[in-house]
XYZ file of C-alpha atoms in Angstrom:
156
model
C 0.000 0.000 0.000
C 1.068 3.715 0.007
C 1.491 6.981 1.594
C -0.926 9.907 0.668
C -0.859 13.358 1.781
C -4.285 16.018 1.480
C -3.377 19.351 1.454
C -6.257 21.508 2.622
C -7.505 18.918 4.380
C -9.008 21.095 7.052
C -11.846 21.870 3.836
C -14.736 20.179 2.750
C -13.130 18.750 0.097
C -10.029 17.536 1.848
C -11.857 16.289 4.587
C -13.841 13.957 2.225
C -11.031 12.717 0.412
C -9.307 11.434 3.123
C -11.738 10.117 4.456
C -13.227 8.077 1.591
C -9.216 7.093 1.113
C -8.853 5.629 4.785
C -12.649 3.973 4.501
C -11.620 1.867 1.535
C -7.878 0.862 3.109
C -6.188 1.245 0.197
C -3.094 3.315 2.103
C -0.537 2.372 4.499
C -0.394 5.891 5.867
C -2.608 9.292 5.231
C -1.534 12.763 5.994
C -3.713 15.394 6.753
C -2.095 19.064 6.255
C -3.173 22.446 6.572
C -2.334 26.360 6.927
C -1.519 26.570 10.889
C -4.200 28.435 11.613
C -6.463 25.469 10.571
C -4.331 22.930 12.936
C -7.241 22.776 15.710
C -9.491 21.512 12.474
C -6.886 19.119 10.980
C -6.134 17.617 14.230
C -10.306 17.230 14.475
C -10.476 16.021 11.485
C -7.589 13.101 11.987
C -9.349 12.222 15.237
C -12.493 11.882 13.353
C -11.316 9.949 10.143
C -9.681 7.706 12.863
C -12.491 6.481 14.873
C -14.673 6.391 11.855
C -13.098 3.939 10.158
C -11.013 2.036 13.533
C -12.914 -0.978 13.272
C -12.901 -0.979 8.987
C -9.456 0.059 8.019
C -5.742 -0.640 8.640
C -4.687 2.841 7.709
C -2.737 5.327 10.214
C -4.147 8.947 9.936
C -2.137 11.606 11.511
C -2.452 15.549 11.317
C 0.960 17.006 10.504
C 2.827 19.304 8.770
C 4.683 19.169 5.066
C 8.022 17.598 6.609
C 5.594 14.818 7.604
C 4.485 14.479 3.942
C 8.093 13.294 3.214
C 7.795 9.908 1.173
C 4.062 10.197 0.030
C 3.325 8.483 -3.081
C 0.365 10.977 -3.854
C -0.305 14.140 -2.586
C -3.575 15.318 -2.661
C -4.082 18.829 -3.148
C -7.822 20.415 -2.241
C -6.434 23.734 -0.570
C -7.127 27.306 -2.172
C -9.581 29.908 -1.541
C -13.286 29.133 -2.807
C -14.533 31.161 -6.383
C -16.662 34.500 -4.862
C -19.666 35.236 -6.674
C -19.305 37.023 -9.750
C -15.562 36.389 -9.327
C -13.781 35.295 -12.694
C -11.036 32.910 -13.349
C -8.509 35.087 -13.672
C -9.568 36.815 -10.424
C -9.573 33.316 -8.404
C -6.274 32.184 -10.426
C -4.453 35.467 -9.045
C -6.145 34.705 -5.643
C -5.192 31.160 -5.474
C -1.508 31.431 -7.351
C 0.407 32.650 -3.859
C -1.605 29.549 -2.176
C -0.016 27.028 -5.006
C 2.984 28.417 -5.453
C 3.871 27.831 -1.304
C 2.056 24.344 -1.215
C 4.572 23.769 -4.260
C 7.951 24.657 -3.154
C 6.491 23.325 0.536
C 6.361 19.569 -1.174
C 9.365 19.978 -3.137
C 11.510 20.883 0.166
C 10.081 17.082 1.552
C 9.684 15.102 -1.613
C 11.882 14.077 -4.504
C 8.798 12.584 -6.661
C 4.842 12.067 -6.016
C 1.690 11.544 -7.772
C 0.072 15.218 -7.916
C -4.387 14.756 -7.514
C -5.107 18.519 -7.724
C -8.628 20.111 -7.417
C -8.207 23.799 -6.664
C -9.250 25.976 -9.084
C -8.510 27.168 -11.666
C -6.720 23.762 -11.951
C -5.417 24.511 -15.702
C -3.500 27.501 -14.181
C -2.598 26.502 -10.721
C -1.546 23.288 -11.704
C 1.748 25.002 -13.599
C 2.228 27.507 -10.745
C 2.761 24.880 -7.980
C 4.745 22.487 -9.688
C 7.448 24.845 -11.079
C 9.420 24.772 -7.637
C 11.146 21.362 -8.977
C 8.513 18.956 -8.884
C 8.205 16.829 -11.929
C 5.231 14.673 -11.693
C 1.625 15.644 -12.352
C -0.809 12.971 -13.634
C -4.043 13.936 -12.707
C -5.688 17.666 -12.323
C -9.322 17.048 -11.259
C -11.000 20.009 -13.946
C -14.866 18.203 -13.720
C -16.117 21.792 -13.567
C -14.543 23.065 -16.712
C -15.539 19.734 -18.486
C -19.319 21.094 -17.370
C -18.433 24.298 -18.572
C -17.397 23.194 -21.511
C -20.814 20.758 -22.433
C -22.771 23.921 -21.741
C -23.523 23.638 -17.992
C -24.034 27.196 -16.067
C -21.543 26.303 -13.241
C -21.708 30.641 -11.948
């Protein structure tokens, strides 16, 4: 089995993944990181994933930091700040892009190689911005919401 790490995983979105990945027991080990001023949520929200799943699933869940991330196999990557309304791409892009960029060279410092799973958006433009700091593998950008855009759904 593997290591994963969710960054953001103090969010909805993180919280879910990691979840749903320690309910199935598919890894070893599962890191939950956040900003520090979320700690107090991503500690909750290790407790919780823990004794939801104690009796179902092998895997260790641990709230931690992005030296703990060292090793992971996939890092998970739900953090960013949510689309306002009547906010545009390029406005969330420019909002987000500081957010990437740090959650970027933060992995790089800790980890040589990883499987990138990214859904902050824009995830076409944020994507680039956090893996310039060095890190060279990005397989899968979650962009469901611009594949709706793009078969005519009104996602604003």
């Amino acid at each position: 089995m593997a290591k994963v790490s969710v960054v953001g995983a103090a969010g909805t979105v993180g919280a879910a993944a990691g979840y749903s990945l320690a309910l199935r027991d598919v890894v070893d080990e599962l890191v939950f990181v956040d900003i520090p001023d979320k700690k107090d949520e991503v500690i909750g929200q290790a407790a919780d994933t823990n004794h939801g799943v104690a009796y179902d699933s092998n895997t260790t869940v641990i709230q931690g930091d992005y030296a703990d991330t060292a090793g992971s196999d996939v890092v998970v990557i739900t953090a960013g700040i949510p689309r306002s309304p009547g906010q545009t791409r390029i406005d969330l892009a420019e909002d987000n892009a500081p957010i990437m960029a740090d959650i970027g060279s933060s992995l790089a410092a800790h980890n040589e190689e990883f499987i990138s799973i990214t859904t902050s958006n824009p995830v076409d433009l944020l994507i680039v911005i956090c893996m310039k700091p060095g890190i060279e593998r990005d397989i899968l950008s979650l962009v469901l919401v611009d594949v709706l855009i793009l078969l005519g759904f009104d996602m604003c």
